[in-house]
Each structure stands twice: as structure tokens, then as C-alpha cells.
mmCIF file of N, CA, C and O in Angstrom:
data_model
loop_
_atom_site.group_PDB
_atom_site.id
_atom_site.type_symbol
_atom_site.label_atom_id
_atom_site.label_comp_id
_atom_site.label_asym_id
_atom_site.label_seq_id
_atom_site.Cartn_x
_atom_site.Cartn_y
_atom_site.Cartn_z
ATOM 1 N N UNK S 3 -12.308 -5.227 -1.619
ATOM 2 C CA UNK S 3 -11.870 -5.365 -0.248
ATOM 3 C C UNK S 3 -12.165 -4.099 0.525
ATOM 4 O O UNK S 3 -12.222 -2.988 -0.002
ATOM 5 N N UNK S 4 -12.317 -4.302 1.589
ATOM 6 C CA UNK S 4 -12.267 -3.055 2.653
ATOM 7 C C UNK S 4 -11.987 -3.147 3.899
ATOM 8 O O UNK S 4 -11.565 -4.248 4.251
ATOM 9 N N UNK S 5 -12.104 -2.171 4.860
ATOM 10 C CA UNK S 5 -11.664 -1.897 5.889
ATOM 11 C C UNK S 5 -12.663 -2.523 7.467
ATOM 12 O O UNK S 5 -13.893 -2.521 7.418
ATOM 13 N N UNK S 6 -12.195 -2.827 8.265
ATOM 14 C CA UNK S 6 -13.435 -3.000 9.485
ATOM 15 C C UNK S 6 -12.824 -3.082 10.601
ATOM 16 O O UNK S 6 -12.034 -4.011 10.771
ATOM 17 N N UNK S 7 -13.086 -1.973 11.779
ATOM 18 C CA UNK S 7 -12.372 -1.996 12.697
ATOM 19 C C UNK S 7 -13.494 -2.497 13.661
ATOM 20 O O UNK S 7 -14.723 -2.498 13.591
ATOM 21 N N UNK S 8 -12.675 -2.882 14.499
ATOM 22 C CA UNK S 8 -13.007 -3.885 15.554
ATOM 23 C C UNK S 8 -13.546 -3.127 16.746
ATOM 24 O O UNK S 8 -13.571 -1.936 16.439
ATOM 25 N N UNK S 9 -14.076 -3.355 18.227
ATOM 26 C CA UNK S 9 -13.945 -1.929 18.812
ATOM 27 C C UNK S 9 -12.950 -2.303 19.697
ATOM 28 O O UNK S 9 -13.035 -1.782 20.809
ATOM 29 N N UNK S 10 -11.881 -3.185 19.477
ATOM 30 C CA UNK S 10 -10.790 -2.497 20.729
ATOM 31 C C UNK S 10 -9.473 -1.574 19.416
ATOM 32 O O UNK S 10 -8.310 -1.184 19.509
ATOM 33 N N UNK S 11 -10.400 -1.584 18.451
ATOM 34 C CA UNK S 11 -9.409 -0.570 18.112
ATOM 35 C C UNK S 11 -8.671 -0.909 16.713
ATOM 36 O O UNK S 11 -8.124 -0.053 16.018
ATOM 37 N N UNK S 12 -8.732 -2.140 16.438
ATOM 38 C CA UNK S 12 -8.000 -3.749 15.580
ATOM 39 C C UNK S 12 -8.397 -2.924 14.639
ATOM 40 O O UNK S 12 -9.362 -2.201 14.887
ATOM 41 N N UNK S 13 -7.574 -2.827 13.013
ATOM 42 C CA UNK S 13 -8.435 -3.420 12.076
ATOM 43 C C UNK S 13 -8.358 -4.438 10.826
ATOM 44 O O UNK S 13 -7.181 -4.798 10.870
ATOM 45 N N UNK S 14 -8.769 -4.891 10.080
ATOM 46 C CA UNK S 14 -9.148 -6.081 9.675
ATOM 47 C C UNK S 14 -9.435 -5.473 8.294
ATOM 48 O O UNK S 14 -10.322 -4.653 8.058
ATOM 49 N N UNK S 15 -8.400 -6.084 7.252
ATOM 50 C CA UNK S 15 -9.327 -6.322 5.772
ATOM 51 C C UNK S 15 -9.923 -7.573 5.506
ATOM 52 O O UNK S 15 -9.484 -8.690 5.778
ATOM 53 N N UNK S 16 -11.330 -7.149 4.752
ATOM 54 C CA UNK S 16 -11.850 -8.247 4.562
ATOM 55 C C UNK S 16 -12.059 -8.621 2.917
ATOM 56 O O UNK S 16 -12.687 -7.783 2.269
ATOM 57 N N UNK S 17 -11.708 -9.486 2.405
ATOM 58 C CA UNK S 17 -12.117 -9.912 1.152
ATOM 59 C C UNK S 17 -12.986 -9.708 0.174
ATOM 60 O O UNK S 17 -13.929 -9.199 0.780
ATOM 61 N N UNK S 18 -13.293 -9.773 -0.964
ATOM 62 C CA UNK S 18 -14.532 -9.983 -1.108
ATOM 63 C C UNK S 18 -15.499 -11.323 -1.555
ATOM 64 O O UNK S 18 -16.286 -11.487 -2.487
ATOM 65 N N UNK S 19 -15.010 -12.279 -0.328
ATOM 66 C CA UNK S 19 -15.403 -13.568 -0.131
ATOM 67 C C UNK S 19 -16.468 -13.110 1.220
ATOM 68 O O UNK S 19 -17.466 -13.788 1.469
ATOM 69 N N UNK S 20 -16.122 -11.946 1.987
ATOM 70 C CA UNK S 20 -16.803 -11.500 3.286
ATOM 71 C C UNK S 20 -16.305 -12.351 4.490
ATOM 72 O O UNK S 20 -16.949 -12.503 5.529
ATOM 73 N N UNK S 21 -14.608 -13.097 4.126
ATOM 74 C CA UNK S 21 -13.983 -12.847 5.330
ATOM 75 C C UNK S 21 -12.388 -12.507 5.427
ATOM 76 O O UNK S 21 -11.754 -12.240 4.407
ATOM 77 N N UNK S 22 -11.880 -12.529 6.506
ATOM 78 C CA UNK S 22 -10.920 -11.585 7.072
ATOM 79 C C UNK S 22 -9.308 -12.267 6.039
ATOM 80 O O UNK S 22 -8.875 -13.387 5.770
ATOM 81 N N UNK S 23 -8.905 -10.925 5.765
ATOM 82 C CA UNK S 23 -7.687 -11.518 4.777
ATOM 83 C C UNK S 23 -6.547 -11.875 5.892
ATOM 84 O O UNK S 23 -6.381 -11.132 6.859
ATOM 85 N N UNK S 24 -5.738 -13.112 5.686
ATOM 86 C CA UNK S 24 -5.038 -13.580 6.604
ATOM 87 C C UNK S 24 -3.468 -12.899 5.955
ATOM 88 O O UNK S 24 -3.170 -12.975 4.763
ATOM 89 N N UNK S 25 -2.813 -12.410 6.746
ATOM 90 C CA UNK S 25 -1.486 -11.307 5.997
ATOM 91 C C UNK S 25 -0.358 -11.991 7.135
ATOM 92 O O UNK S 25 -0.312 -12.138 8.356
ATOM 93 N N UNK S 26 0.560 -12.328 5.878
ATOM 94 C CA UNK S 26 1.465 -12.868 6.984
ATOM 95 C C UNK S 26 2.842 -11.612 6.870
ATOM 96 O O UNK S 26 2.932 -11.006 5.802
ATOM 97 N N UNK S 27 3.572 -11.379 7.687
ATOM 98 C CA UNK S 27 4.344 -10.094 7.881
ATOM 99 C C UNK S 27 5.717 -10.484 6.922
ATOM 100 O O UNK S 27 6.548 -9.629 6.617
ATOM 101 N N UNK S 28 5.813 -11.939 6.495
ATOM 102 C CA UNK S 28 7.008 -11.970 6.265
ATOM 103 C C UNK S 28 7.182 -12.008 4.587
ATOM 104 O O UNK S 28 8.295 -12.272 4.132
ATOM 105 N N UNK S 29 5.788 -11.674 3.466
ATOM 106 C CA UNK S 29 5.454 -11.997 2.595
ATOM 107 C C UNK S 29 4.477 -10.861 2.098
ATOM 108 O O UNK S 29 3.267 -11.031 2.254
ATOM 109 N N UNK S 30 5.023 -9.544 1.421
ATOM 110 C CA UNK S 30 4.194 -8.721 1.231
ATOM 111 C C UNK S 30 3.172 -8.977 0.409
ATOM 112 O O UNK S 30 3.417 -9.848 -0.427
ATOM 113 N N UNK S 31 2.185 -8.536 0.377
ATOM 114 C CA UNK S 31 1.409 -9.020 -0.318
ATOM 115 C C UNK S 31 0.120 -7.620 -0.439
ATOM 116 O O UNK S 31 -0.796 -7.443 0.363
ATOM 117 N N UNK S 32 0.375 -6.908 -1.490
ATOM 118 C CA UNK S 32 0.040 -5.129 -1.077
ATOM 119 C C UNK S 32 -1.195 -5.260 -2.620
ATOM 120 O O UNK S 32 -1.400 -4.352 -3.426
ATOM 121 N N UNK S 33 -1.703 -6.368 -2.631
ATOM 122 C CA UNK S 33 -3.132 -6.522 -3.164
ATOM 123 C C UNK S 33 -3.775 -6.547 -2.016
ATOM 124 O O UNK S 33 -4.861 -6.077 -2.356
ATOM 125 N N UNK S 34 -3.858 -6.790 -0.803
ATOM 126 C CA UNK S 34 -4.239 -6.927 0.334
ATOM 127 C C UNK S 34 -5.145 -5.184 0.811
ATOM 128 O O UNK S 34 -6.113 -4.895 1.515
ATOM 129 N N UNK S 35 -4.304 -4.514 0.087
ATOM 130 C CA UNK S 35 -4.267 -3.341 0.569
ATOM 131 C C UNK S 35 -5.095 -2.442 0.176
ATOM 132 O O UNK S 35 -4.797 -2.134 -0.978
ATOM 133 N N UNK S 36 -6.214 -1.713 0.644
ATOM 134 C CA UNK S 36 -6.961 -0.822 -0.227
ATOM 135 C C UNK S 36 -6.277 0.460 -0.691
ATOM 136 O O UNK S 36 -5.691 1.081 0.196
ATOM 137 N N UNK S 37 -6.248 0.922 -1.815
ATOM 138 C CA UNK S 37 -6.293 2.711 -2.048
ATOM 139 C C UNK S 37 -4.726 2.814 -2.898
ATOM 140 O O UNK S 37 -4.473 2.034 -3.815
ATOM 141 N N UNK S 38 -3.986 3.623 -2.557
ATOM 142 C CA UNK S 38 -3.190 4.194 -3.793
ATOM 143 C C UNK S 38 -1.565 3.409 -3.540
ATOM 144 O O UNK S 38 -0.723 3.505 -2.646
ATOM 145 N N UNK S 39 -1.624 2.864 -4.420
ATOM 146 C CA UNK S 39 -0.259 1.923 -4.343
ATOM 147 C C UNK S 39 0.804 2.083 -5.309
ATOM 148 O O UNK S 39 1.096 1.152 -6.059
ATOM 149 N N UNK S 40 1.552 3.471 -5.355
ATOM 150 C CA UNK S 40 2.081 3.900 -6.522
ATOM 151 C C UNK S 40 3.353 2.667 -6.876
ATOM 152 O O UNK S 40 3.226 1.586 -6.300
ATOM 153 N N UNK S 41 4.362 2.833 -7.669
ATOM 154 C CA UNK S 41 5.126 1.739 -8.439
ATOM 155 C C UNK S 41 6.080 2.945 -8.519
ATOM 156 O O UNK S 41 5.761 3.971 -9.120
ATOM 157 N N UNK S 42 7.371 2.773 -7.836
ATOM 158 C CA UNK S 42 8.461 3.393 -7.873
ATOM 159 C C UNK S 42 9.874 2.523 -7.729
ATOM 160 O O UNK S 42 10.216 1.643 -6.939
ATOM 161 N N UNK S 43 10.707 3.326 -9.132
ATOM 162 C CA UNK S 43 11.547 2.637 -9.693
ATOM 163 C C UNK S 43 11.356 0.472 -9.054
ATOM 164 O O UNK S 43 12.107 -0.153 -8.304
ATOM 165 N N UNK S 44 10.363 0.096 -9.617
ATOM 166 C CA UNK S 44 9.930 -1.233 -9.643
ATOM 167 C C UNK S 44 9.699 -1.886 -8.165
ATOM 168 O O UNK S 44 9.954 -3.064 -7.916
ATOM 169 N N UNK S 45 9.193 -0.975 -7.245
ATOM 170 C CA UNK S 45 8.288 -1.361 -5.532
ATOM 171 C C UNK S 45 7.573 -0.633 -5.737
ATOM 172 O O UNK S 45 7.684 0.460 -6.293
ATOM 173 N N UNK S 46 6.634 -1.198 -5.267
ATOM 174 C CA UNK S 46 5.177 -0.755 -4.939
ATOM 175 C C UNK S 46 5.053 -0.368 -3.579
ATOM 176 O O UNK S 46 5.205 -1.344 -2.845
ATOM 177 N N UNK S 47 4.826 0.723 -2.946
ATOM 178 C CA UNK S 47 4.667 1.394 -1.825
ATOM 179 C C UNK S 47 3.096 1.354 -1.766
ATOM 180 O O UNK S 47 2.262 1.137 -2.645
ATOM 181 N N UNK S 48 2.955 1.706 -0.109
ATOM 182 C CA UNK S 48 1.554 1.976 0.341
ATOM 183 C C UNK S 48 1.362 3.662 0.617
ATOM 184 O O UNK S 48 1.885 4.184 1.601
ATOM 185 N N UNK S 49 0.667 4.337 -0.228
ATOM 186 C CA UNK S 49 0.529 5.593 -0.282
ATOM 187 C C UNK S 49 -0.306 5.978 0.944
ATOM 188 O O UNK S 49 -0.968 5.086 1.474
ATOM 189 N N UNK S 50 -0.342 7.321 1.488
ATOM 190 C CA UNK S 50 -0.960 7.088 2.701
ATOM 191 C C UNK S 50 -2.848 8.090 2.293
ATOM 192 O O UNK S 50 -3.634 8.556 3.118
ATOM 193 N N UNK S 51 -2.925 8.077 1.179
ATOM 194 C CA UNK S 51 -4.296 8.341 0.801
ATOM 195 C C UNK S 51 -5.150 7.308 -0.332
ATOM 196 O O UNK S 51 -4.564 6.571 -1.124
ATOM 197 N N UNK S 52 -6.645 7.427 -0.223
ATOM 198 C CA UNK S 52 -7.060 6.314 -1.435
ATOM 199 C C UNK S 52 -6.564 6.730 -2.206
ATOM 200 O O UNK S 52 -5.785 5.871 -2.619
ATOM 201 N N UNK S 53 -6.433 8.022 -3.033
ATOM 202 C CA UNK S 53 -6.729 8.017 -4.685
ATOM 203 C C UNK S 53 -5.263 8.870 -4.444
ATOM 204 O O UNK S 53 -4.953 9.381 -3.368
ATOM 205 N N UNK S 54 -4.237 8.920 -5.975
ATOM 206 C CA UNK S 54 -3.129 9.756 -5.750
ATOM 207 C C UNK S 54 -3.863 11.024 -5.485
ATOM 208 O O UNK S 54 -5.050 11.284 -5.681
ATOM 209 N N UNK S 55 -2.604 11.989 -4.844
ATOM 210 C CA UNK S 55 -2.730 13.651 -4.416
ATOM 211 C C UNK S 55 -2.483 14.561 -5.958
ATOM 212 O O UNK S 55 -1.811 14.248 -6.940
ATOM 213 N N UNK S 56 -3.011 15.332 -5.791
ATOM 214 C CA UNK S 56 -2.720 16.294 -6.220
ATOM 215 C C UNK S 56 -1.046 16.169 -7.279
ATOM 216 O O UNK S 56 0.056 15.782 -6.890
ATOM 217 N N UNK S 57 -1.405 16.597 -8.475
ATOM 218 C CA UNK S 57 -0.205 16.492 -9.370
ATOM 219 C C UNK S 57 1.047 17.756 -8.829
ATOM 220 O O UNK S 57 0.687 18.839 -8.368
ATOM 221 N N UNK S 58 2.289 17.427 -8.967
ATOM 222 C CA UNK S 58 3.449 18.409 -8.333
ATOM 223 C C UNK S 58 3.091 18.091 -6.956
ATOM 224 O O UNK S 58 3.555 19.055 -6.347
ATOM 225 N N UNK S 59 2.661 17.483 -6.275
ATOM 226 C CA UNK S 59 3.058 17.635 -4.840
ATOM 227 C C UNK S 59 3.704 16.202 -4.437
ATOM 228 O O UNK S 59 3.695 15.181 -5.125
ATOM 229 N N UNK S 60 4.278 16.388 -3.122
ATOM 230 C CA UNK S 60 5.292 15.299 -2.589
ATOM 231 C C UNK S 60 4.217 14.538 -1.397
ATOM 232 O O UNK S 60 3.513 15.040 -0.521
ATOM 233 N N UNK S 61 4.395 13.452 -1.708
ATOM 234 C CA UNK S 61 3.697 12.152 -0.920
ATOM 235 C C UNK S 61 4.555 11.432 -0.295
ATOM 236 O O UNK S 61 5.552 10.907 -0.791
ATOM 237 N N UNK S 62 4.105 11.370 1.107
ATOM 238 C CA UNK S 62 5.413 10.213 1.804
ATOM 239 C C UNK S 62 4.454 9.079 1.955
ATOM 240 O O UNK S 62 3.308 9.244 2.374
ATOM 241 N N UNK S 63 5.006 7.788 1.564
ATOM 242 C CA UNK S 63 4.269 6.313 1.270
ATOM 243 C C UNK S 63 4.980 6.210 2.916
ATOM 244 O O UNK S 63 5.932 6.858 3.351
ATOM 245 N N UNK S 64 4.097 5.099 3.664
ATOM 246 C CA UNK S 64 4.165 4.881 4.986
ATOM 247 C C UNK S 64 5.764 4.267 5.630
ATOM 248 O O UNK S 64 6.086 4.278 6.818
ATOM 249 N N UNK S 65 6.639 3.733 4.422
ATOM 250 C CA UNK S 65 7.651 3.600 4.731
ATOM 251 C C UNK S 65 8.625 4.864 4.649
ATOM 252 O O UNK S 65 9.804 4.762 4.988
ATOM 253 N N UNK S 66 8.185 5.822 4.273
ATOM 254 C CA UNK S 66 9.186 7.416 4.571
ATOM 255 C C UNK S 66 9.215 7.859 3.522
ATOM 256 O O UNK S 66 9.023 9.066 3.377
ATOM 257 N N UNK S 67 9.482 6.968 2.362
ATOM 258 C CA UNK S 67 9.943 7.522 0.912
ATOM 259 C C UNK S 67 9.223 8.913 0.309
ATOM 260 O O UNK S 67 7.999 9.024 0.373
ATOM 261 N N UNK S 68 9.860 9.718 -0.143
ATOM 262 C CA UNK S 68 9.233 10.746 -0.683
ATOM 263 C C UNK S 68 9.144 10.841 -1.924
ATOM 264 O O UNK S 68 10.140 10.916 -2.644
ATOM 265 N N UNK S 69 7.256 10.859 -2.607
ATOM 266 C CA UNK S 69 7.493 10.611 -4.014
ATOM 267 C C UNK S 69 6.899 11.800 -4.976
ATOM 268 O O UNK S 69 5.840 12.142 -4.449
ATOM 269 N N UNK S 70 7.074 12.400 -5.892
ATOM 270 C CA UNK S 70 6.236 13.583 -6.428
ATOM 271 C C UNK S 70 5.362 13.013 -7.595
ATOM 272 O O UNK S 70 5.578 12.278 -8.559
ATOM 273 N N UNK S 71 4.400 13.602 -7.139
ATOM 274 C CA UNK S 71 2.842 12.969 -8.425
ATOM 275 C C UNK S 71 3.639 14.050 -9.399
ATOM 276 O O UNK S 71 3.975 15.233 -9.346
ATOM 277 N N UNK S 72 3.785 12.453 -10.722
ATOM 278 C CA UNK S 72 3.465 13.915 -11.527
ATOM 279 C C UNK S 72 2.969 14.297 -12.636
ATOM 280 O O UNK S 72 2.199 13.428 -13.044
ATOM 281 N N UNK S 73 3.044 15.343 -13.460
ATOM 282 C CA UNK S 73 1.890 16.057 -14.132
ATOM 283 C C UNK S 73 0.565 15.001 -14.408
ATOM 284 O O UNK S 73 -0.601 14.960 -14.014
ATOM 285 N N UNK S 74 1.429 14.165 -15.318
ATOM 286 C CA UNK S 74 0.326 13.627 -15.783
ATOM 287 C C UNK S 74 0.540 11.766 -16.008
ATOM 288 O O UNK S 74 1.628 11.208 -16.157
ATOM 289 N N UNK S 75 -0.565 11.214 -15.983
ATOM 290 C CA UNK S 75 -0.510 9.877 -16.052
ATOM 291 C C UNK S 75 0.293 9.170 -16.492
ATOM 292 O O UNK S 75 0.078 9.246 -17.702
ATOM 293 N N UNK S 76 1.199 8.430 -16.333
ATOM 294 C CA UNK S 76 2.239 7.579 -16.996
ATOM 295 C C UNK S 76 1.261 6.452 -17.505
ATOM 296 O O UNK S 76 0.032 6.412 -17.455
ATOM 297 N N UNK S 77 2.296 5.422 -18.081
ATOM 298 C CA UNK S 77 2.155 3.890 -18.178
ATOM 299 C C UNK S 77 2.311 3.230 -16.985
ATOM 300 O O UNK S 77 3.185 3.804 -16.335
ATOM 301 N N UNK S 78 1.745 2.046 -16.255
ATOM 302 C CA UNK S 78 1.991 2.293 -15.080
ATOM 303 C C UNK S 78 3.173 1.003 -15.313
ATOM 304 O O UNK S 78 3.064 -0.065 -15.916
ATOM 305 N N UNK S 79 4.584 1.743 -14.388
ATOM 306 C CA UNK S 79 5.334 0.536 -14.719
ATOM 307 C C UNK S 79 5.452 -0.939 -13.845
ATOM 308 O O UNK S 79 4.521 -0.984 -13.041
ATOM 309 N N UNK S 80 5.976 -1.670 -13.797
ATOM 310 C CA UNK S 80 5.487 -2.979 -13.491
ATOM 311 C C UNK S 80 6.155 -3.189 -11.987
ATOM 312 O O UNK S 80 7.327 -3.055 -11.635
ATOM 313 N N UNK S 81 5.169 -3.507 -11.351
ATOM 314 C CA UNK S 81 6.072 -3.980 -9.684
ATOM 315 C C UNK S 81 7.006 -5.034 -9.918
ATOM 316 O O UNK S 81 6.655 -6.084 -10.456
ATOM 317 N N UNK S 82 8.377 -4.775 -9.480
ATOM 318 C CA UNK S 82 8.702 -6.270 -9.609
ATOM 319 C C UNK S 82 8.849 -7.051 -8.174
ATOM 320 O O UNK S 82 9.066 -8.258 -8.066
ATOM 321 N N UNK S 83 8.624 -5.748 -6.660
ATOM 322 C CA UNK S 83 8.607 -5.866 -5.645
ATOM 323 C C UNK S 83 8.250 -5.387 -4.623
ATOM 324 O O UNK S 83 8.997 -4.451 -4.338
ATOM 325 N N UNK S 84 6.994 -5.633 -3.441
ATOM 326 C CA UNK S 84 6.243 -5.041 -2.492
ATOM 327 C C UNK S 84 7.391 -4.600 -1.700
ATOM 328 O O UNK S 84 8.375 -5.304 -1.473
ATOM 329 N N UNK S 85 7.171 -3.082 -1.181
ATOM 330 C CA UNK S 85 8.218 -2.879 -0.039
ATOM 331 C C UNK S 85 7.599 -3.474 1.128
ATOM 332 O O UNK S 85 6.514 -3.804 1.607
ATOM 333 N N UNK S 86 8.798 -3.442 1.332
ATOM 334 C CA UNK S 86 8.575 -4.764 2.933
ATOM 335 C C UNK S 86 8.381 -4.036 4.409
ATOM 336 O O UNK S 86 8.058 -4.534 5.487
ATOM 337 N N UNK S 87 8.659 -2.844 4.096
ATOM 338 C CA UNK S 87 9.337 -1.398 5.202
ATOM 339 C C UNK S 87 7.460 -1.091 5.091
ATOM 340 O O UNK S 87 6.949 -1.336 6.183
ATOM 341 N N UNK S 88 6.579 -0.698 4.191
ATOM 342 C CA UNK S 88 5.307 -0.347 3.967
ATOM 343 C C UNK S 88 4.444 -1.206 4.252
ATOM 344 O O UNK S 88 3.312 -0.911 4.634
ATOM 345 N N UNK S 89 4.920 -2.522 4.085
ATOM 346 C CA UNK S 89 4.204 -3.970 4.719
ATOM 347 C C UNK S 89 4.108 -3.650 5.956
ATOM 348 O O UNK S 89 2.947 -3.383 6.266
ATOM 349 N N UNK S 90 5.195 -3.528 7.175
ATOM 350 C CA UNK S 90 5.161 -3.793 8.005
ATOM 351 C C UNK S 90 4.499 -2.580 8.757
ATOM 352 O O UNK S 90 3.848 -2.740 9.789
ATOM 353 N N UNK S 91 4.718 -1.309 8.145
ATOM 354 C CA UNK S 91 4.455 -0.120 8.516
ATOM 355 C C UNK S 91 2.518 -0.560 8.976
ATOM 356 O O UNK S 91 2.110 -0.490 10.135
ATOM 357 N N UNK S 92 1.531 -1.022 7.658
ATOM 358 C CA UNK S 92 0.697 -1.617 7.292
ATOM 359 C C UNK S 92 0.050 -2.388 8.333
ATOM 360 O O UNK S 92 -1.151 -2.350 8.597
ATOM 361 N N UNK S 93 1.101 -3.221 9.012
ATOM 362 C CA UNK S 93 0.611 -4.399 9.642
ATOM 363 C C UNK S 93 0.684 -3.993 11.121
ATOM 364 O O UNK S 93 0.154 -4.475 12.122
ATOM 365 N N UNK S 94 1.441 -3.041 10.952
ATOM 366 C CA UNK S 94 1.761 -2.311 12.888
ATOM 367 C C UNK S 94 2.895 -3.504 13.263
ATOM 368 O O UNK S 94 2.727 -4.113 14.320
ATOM 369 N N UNK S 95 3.781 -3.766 12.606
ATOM 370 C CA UNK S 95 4.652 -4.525 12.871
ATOM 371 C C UNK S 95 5.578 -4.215 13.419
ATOM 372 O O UNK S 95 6.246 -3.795 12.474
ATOM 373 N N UNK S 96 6.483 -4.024 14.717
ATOM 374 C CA UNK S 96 7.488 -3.467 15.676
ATOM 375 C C UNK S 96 8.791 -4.187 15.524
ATOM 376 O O UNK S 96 8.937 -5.198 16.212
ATOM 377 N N UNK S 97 9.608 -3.878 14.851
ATOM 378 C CA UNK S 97 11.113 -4.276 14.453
ATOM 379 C C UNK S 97 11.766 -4.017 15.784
ATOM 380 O O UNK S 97 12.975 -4.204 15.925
#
């Protein structure tokens, strides 16, 4: 999947069918999403870079949360739930 902005500004993931992924706001769905989607205590946040940062440093995922990379690679543990706060953050969604 990737990215394609529009020129008024829009942008648009697209599949890799080569068309536009349809995201509904009320149903996270953060396969949708390109780049670093860490798994904290069992939600999956939208990190705000592709690849994780730097090990010891603090990352705020687009819903605020503050998370620290650290040293070294875990197991990765299992989502049991998309945050919904990073969805919407994602979607430019106005509460």
C-alpha cells in the first residue's frame, strides 16, 4: 500500500489492487496504514514515522501516547485492539 496526495491537498491510500482503500471512521482498521504500528499493552497505535526510532528514545503515536523503543527487539505481542483516538487522528476526523 501507499500514499497519494491529491492536489487540493487530500490524501488517499491505495491498495495493492491500484485502487483507493475505502476507511470507514467508525471501524479501525490500521492494516490500512503504512509504516510503524507499534503494539502497546494489546493496541496498536499509529507511530508517527515509517520504521521505529531510535532505541531509548520516546515516540508520541498520533493519539498522544508516549512510548519508549526499547533496547532491543521483543516478540511482537498480539493486537487485540486498533486505537480508535490514532484512527481518527489518521483520518483527520474532528470530534
Amino acid at each position: 500500500m501507499w500514499l497519494v496526495q491529491h492536489a487540493d491537498g487530500g490524501l488517499v491510500t491505495v491498495g495493492p489492487d491500484g485502487w483507493p482503500v475505502e476507511a470507514d471512521p467508525d471501524t479501525p482498521d490500521l492494516d490500512a496504514v503504512p509504516g510503524w504500528r507499534p503494539v502497546v499493552e494489546g493496541v496498536r497505535h499509529i507511530g508517527g514515522t515509517v520504521d521505529a526510532p531510535a532505541a531509548d528514545t520516546v515516540a508520541e503515536m498520533l493519539c498522544g501516547r508516549q512510548v519508549v523503543v526499547p533496547r532491543r527487539r521483543r516478540r511482537v505481542p498480539p493486537a487485540l485492539f486498533d486505537c480508535h483516538a490514532c484512527w481518527h487522528e489518521w483520518l483527520g476526523v474532528d470530534e
